[in-house]
Short mmCIF file of N, CA and C in Angstrom, two decimals:
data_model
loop_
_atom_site.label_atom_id
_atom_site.label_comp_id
_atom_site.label_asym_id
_atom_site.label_seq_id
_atom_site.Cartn_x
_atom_site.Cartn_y
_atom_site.Cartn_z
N UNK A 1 -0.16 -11.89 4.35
CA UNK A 1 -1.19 -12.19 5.33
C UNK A 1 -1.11 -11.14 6.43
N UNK A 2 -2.16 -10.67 6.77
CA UNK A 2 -2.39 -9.38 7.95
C UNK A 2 -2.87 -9.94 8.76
N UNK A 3 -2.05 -10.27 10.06
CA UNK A 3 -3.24 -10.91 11.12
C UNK A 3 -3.86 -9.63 11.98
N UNK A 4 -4.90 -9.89 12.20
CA UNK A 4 -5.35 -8.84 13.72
C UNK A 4 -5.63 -9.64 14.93
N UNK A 5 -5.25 -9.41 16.21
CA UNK A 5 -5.55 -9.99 17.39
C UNK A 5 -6.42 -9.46 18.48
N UNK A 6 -7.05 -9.96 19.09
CA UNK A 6 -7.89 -9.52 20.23
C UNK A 6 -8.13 -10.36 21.27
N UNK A 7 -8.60 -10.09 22.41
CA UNK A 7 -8.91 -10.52 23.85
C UNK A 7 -10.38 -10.48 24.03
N UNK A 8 -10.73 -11.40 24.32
CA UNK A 8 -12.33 -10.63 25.29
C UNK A 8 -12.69 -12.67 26.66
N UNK A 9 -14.09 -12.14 26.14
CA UNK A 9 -14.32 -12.88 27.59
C UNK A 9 -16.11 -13.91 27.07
N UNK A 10 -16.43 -13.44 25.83
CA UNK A 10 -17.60 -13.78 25.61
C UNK A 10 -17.78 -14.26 24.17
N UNK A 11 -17.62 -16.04 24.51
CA UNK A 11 -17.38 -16.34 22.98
C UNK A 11 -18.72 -17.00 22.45
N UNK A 12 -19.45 -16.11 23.09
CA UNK A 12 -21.07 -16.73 22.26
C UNK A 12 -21.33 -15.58 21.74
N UNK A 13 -20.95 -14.36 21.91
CA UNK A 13 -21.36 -13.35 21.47
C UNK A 13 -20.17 -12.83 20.20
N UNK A 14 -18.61 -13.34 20.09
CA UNK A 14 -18.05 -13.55 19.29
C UNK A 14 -18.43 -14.95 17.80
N UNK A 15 -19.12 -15.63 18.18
CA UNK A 15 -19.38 -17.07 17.26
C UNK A 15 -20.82 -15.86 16.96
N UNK A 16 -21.38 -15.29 17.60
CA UNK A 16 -22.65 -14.80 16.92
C UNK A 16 -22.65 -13.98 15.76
N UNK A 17 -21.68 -12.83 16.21
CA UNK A 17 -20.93 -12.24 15.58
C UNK A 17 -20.71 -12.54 13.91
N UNK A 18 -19.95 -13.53 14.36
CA UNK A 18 -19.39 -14.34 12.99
C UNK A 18 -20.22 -14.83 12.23
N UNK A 19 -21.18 -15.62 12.75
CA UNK A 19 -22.47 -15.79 11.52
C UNK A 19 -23.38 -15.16 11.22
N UNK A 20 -23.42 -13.77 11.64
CA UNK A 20 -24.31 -12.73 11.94
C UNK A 20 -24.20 -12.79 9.91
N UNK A 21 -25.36 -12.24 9.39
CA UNK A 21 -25.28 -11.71 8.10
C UNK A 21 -26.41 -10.48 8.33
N UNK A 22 -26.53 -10.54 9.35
CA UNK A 22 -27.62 -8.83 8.75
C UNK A 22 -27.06 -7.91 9.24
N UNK A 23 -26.74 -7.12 7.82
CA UNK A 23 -26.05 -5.93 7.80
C UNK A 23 -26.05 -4.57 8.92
N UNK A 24 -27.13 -4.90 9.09
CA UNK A 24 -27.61 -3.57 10.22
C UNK A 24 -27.19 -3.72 11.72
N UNK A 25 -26.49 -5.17 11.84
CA UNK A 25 -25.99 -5.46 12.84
C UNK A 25 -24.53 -5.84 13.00
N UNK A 26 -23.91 -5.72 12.20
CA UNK A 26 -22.53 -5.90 11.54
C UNK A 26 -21.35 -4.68 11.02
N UNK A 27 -20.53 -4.57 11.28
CA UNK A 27 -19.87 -3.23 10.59
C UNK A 27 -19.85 -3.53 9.30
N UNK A 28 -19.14 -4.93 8.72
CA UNK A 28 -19.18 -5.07 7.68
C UNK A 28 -20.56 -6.25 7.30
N UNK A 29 -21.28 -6.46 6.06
CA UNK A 29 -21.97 -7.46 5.77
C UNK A 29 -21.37 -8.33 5.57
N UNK A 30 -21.79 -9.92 6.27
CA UNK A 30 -21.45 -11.13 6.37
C UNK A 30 -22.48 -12.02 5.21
N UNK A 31 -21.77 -12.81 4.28
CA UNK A 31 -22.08 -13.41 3.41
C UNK A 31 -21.57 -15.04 3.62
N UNK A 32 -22.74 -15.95 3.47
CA UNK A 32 -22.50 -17.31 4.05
C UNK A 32 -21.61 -18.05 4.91
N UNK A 33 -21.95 -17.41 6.25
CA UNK A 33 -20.94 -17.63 7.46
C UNK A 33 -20.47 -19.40 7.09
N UNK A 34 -19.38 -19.58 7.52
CA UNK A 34 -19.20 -21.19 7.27
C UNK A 34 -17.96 -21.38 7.80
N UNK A 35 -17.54 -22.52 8.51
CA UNK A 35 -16.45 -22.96 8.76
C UNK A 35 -15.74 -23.93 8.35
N UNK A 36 -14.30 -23.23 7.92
CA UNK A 36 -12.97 -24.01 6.81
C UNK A 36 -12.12 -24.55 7.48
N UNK A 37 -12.44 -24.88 9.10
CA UNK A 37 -11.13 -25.47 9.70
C UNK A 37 -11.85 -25.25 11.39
N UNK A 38 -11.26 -26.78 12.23
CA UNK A 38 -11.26 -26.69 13.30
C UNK A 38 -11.68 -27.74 14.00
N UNK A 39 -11.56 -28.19 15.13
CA UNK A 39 -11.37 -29.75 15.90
C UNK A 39 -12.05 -30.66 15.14
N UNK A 40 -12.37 -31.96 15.18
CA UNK A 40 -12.22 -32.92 14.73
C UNK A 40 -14.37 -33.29 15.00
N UNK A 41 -13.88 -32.72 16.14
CA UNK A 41 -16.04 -32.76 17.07
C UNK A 41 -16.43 -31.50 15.76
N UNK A 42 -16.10 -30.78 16.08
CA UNK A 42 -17.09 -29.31 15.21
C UNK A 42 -17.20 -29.98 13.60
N UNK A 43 -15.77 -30.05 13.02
CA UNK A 43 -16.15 -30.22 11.67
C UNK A 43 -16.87 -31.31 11.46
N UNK A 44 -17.37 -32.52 12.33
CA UNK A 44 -17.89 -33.54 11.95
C UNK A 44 -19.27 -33.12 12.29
N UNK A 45 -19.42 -32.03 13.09
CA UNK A 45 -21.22 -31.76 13.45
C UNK A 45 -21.29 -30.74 11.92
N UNK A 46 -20.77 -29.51 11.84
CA UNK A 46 -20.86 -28.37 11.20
C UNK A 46 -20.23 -28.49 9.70
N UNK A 47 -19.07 -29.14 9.47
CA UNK A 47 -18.42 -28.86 8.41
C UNK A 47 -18.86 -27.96 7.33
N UNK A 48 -19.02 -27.97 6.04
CA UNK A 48 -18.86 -26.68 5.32
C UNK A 48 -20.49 -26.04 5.23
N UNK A 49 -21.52 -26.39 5.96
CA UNK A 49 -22.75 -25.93 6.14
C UNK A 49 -22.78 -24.41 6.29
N UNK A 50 -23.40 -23.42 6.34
CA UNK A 50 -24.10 -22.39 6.38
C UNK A 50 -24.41 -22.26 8.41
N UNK A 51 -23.32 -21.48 9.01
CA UNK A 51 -24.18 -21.45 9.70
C UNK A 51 -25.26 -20.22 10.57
N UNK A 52 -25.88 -20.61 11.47
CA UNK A 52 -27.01 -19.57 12.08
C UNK A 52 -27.08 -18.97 13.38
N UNK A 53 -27.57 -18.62 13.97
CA UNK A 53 -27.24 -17.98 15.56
C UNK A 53 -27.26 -19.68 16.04
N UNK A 54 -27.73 -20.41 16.22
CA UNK A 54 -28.08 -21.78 17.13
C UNK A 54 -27.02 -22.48 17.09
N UNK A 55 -26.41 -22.23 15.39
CA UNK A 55 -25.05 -23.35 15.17
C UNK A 55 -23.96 -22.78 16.43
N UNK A 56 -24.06 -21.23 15.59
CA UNK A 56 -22.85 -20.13 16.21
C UNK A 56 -22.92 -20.41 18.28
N UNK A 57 -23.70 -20.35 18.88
CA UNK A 57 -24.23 -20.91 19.98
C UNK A 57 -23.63 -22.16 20.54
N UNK A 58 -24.10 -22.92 19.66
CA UNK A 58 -23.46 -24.31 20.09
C UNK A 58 -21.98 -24.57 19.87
N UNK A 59 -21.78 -24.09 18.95
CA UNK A 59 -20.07 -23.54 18.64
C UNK A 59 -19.62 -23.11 19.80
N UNK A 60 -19.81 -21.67 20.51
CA UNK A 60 -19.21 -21.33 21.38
C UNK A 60 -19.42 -22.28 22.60
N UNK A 61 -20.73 -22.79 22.69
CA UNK A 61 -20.15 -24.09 24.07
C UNK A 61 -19.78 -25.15 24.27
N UNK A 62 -19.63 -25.49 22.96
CA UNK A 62 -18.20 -26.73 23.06
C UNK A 62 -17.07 -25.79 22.71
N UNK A 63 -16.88 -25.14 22.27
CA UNK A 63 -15.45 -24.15 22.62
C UNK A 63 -14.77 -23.90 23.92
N UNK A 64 -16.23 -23.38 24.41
CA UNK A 64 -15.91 -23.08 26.02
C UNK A 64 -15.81 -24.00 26.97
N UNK A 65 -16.42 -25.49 26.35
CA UNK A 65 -16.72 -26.32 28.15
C UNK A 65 -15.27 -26.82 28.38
N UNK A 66 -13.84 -27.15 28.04
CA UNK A 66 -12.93 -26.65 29.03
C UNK A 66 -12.93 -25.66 29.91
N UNK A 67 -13.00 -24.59 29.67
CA UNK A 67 -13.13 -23.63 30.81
C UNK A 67 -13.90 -23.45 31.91
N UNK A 68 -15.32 -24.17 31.01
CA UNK A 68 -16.23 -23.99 32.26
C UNK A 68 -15.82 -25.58 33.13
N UNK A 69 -16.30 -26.35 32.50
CA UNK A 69 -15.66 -27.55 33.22
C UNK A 69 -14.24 -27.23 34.56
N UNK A 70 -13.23 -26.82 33.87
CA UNK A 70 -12.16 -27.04 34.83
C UNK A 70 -12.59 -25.72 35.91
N UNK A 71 -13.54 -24.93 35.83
CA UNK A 71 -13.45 -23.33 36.44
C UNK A 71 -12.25 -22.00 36.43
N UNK A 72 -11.37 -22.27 34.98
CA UNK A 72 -10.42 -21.62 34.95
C UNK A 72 -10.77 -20.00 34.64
N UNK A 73 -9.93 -19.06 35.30
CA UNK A 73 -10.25 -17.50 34.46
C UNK A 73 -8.82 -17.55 33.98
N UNK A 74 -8.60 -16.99 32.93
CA UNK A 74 -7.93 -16.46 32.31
C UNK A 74 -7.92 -14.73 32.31
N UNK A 75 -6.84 -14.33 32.69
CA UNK A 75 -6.92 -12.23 33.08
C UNK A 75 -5.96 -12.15 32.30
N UNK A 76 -6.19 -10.70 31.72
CA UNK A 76 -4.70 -10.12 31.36
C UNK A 76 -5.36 -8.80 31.82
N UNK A 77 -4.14 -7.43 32.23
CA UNK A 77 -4.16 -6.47 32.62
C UNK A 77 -5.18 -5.75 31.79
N UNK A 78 -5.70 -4.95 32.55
CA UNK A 78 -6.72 -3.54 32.48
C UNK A 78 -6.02 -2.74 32.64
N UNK A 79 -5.56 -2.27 31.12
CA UNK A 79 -5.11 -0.74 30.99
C UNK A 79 -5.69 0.26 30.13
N UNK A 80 -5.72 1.82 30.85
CA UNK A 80 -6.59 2.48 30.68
C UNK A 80 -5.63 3.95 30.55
N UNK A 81 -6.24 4.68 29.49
CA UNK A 81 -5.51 5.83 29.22
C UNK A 81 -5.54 6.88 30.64
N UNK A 82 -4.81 7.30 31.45
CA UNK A 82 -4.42 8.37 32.37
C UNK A 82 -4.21 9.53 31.46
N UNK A 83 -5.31 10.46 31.25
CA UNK A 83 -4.90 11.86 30.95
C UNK A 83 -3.91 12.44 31.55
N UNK A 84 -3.81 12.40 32.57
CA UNK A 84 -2.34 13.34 33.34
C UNK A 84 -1.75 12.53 33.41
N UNK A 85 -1.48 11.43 32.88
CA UNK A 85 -0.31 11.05 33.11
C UNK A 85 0.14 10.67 31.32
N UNK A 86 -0.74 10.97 30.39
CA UNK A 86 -0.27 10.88 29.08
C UNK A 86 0.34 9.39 28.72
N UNK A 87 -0.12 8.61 29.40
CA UNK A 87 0.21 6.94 29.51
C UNK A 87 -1.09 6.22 29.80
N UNK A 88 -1.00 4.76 29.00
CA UNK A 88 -1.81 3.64 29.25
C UNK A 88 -1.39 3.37 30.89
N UNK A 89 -2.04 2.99 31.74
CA UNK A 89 -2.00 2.92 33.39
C UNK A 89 -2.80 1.39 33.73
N UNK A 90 -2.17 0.61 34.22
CA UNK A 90 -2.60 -0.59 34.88
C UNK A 90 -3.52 -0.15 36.08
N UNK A 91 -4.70 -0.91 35.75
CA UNK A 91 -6.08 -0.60 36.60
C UNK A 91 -7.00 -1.76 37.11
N UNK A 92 -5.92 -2.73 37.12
CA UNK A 92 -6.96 -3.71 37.52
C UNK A 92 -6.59 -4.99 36.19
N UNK A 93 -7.72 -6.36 36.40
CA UNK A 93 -7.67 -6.85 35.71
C UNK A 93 -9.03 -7.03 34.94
N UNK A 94 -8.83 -8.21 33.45
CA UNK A 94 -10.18 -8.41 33.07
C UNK A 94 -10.30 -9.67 32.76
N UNK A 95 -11.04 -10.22 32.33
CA UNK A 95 -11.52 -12.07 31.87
C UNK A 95 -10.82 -11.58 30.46
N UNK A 96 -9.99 -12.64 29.76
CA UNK A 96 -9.85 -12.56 28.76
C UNK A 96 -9.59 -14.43 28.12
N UNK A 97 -10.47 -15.06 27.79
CA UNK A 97 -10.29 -16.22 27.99
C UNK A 97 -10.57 -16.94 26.24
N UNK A 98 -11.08 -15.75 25.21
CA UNK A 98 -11.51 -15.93 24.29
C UNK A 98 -9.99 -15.15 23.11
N UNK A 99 -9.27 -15.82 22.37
CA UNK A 99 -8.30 -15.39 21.88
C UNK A 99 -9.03 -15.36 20.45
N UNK A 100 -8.87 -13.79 19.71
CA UNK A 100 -9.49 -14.22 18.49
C UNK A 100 -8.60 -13.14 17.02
N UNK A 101 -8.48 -14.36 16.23
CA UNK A 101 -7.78 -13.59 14.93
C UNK A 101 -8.12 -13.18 14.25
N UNK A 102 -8.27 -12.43 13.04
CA UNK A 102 -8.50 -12.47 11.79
C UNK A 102 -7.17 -12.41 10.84
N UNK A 103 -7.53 -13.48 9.96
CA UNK A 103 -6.05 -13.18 9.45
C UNK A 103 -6.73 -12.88 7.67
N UNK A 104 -5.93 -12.06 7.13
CA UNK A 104 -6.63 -10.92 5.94
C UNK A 104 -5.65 -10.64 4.97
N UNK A 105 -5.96 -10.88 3.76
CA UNK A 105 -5.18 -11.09 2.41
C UNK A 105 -5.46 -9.89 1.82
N UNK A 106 -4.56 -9.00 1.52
CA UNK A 106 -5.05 -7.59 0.74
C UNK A 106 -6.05 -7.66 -0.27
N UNK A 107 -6.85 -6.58 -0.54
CA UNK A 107 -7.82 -7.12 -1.55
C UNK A 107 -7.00 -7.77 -2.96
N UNK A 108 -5.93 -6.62 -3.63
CA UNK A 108 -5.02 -6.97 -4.38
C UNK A 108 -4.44 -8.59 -4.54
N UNK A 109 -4.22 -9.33 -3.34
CA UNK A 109 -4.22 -11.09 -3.10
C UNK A 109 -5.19 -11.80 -3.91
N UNK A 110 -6.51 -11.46 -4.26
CA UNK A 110 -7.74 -12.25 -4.63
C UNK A 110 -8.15 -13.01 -2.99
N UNK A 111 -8.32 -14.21 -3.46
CA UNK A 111 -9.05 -15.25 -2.59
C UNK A 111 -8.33 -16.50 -2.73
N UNK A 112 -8.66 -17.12 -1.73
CA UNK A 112 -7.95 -18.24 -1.18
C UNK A 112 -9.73 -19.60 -1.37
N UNK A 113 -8.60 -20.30 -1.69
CA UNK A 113 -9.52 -21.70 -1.90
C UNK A 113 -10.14 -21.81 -0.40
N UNK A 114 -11.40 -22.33 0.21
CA UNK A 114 -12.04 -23.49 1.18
C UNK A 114 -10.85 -24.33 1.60
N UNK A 115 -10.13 -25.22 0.89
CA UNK A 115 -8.79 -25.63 1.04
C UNK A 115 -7.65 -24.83 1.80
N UNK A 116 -7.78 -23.64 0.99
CA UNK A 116 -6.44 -23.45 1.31
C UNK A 116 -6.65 -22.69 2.46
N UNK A 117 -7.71 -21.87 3.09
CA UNK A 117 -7.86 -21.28 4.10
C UNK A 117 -8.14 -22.30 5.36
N UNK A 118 -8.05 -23.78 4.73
CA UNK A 118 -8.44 -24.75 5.70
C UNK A 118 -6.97 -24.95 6.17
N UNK A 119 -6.37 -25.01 5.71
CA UNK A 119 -5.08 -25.94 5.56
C UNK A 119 -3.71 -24.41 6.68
N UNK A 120 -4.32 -22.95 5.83
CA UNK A 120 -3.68 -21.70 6.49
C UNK A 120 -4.14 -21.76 7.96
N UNK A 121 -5.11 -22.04 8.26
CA UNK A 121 -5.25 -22.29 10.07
C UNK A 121 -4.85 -22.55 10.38
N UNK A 122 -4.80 -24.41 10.08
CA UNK A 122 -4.25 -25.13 10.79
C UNK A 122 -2.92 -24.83 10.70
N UNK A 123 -2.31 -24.78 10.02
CA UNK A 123 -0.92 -24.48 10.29
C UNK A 123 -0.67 -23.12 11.06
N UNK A 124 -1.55 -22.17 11.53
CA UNK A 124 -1.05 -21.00 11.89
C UNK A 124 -1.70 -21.73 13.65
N UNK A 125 -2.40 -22.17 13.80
CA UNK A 125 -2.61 -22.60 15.25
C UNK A 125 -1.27 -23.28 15.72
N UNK A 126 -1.24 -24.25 15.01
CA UNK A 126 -0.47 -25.20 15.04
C UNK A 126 1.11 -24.50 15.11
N UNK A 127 1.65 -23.17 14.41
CA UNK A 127 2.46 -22.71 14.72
C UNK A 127 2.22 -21.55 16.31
N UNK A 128 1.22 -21.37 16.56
CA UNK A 128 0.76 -20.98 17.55
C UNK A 128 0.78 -21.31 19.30
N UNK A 129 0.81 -22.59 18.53
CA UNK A 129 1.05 -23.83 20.39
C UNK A 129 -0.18 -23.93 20.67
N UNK A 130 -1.51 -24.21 19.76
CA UNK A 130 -2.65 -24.40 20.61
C UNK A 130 -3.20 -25.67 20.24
N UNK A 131 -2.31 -26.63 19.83
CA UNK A 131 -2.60 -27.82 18.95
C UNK A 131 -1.77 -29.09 19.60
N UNK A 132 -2.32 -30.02 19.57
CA UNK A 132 -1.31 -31.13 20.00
C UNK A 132 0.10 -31.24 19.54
N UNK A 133 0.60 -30.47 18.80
CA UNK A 133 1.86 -30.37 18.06
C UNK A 133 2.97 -29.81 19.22
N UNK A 134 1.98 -28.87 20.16
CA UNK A 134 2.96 -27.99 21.20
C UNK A 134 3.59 -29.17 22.01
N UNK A 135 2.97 -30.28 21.94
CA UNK A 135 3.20 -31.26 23.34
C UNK A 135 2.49 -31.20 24.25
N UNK A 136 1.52 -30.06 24.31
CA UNK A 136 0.36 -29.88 25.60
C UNK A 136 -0.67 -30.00 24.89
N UNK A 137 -1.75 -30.34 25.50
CA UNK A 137 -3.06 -30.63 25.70
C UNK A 137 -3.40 -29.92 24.44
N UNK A 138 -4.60 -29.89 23.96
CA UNK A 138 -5.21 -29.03 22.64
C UNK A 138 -6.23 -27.90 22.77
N UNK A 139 -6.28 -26.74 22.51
CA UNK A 139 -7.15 -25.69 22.63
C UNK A 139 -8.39 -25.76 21.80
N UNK A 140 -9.80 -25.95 21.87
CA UNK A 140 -10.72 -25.94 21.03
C UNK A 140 -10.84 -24.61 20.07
N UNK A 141 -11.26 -24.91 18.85
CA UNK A 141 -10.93 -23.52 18.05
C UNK A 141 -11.91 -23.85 16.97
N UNK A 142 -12.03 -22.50 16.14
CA UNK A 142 -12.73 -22.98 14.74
C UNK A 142 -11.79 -22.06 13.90
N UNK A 143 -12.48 -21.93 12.88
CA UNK A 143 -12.11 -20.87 11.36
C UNK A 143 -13.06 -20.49 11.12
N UNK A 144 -13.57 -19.42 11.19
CA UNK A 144 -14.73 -18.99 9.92
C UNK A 144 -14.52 -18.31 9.08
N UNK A 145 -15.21 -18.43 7.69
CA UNK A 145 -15.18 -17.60 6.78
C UNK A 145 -16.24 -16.99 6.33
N UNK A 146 -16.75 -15.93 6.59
CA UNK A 146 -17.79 -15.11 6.11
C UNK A 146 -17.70 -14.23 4.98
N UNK A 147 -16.88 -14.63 4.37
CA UNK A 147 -16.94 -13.40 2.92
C UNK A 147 -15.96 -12.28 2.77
N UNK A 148 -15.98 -11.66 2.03
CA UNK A 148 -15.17 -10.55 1.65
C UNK A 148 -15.66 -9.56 2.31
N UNK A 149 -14.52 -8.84 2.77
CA UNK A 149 -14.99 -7.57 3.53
C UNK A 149 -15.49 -6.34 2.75
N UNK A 150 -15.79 -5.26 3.50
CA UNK A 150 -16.21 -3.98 2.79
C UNK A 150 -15.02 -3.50 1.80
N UNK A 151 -13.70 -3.52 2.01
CA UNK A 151 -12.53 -3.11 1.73
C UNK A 151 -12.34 -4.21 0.40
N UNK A 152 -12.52 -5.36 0.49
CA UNK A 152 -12.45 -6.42 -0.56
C UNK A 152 -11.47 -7.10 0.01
N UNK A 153 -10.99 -7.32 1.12
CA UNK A 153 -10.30 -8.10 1.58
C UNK A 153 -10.74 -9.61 2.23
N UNK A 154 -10.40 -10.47 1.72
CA UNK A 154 -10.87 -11.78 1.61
C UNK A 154 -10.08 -12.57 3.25
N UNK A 155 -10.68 -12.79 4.08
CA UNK A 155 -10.28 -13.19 5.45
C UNK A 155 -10.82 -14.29 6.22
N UNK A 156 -10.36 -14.82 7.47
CA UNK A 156 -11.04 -15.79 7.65
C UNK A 156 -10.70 -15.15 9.27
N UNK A 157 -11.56 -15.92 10.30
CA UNK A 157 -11.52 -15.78 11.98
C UNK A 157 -11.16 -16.96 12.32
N UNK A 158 -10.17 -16.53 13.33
CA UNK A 158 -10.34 -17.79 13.99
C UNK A 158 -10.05 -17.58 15.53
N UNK A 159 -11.87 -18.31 16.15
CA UNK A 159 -11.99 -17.71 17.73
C UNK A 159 -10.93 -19.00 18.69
N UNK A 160 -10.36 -18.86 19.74
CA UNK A 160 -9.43 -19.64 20.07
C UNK A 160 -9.92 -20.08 21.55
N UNK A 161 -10.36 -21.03 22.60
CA UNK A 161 -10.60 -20.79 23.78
C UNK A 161 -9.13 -20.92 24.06
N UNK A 162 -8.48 -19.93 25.20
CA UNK A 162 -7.11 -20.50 25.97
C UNK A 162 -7.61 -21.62 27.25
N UNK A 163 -8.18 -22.18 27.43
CA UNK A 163 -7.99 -23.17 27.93
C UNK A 163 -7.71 -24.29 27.46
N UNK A 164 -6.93 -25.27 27.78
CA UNK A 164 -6.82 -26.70 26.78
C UNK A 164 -8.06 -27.68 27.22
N UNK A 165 -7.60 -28.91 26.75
CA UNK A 165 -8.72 -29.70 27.13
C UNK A 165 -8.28 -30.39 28.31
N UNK A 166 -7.21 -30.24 29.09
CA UNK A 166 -6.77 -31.18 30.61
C UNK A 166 -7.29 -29.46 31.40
N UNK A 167 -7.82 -28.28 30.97
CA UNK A 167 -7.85 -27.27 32.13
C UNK A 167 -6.78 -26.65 32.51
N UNK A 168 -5.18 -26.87 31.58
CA UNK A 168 -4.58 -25.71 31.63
C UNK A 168 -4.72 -24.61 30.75
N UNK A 169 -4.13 -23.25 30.86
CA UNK A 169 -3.94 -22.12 30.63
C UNK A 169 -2.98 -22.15 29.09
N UNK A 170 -3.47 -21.52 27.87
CA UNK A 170 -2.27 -21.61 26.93
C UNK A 170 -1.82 -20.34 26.98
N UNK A 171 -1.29 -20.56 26.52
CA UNK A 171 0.46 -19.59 26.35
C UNK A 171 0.20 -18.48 25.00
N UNK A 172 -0.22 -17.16 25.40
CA UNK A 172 0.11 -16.09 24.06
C UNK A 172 1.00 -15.20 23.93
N UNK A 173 2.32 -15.83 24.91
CA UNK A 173 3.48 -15.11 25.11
C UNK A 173 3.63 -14.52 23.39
N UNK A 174 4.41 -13.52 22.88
CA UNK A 174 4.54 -13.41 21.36
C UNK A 174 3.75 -13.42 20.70
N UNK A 175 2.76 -13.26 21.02
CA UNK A 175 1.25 -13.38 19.44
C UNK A 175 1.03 -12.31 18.75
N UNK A 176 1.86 -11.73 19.55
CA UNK A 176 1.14 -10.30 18.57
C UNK A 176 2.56 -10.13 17.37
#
């Protein structure tokens, strides 16, 4: 399993992203966006449906209304390459409130069951601390699976809000 990690600040434009299927707007083409895992509210609205910019939309704002609700920001440092100084350089901060994975099976792996990419989340959140398992509050999250990549690598996303649902801050001490 290859995870990749990222930061940003805009998880309507990440959930869009994800169900995006037209190619011309995508690096790679997205083939029947759908989600294999994630809170208990989403999979009972969305479960294994097809979804569209409106779903992807509504996705990101029940993702987000902890955050907006409690008014939390979440920052991590703004660092920026210094030519003369031949170093990344702390410059400030940025919103980073949207935690997002992909986790990616060599093409050589094949594919993973609906199941089993359901079941690989949850346990990787859940080893993560963003789940009631940590003892704190629960982070809203999904899985998506959009298809095989250009490379043939068979993967799934999964966008994370760091806020919980009481309005604290989670923890990505080690994630990478």
């Amino acid at each position: 399993m290859i995870p990749n990690i990222t930061r940003g600040s805009r998880m309507g434009g990440l959930m869009v992203y994800l169900a995006s299927t037209d190619a011309n707007k995508t690096k790679n083409a997205h083939s029947d966006p759908h989600l294999v895992a994630g809170d208990a509210a989403i999979m009972a609205w969305y479960d294994d449906g097809v979804l569209d910019r409106d779903d992807a939309l509504a996705i990101a704002k029940h993702l987000d209304q902890p955050r907006k609700a409690y008014g939390v920001s979440v920052q991590i440092k703004d660092l920026q390459w210094d030519e003369a100084k031949k170093e990344r350089v702390h410059v400030g901060y940025e919103e980073a409130s949207v935690w997002h994975c992909s986790l990616s099976l060599r093409a050589a792996e094949g594919a993973q069951t609906e199941q089993q990419w359901g079941d690989i989340a949850n346990d990787f959140v859940d080893s993560m601390g963003f789940t009631e398992t940590s003892g704190k509050a629960r982070c809203r999250w999904v899985a998506v699976n959009h298809g095989t990549s250009e490379n043939g690598n068979h993967h799934i996303h999964l966008p994370v809000s760091l806020v919980r649902e009481d309005g604290t801050k989670a923890s990505t001490h080690g994630d990478y």
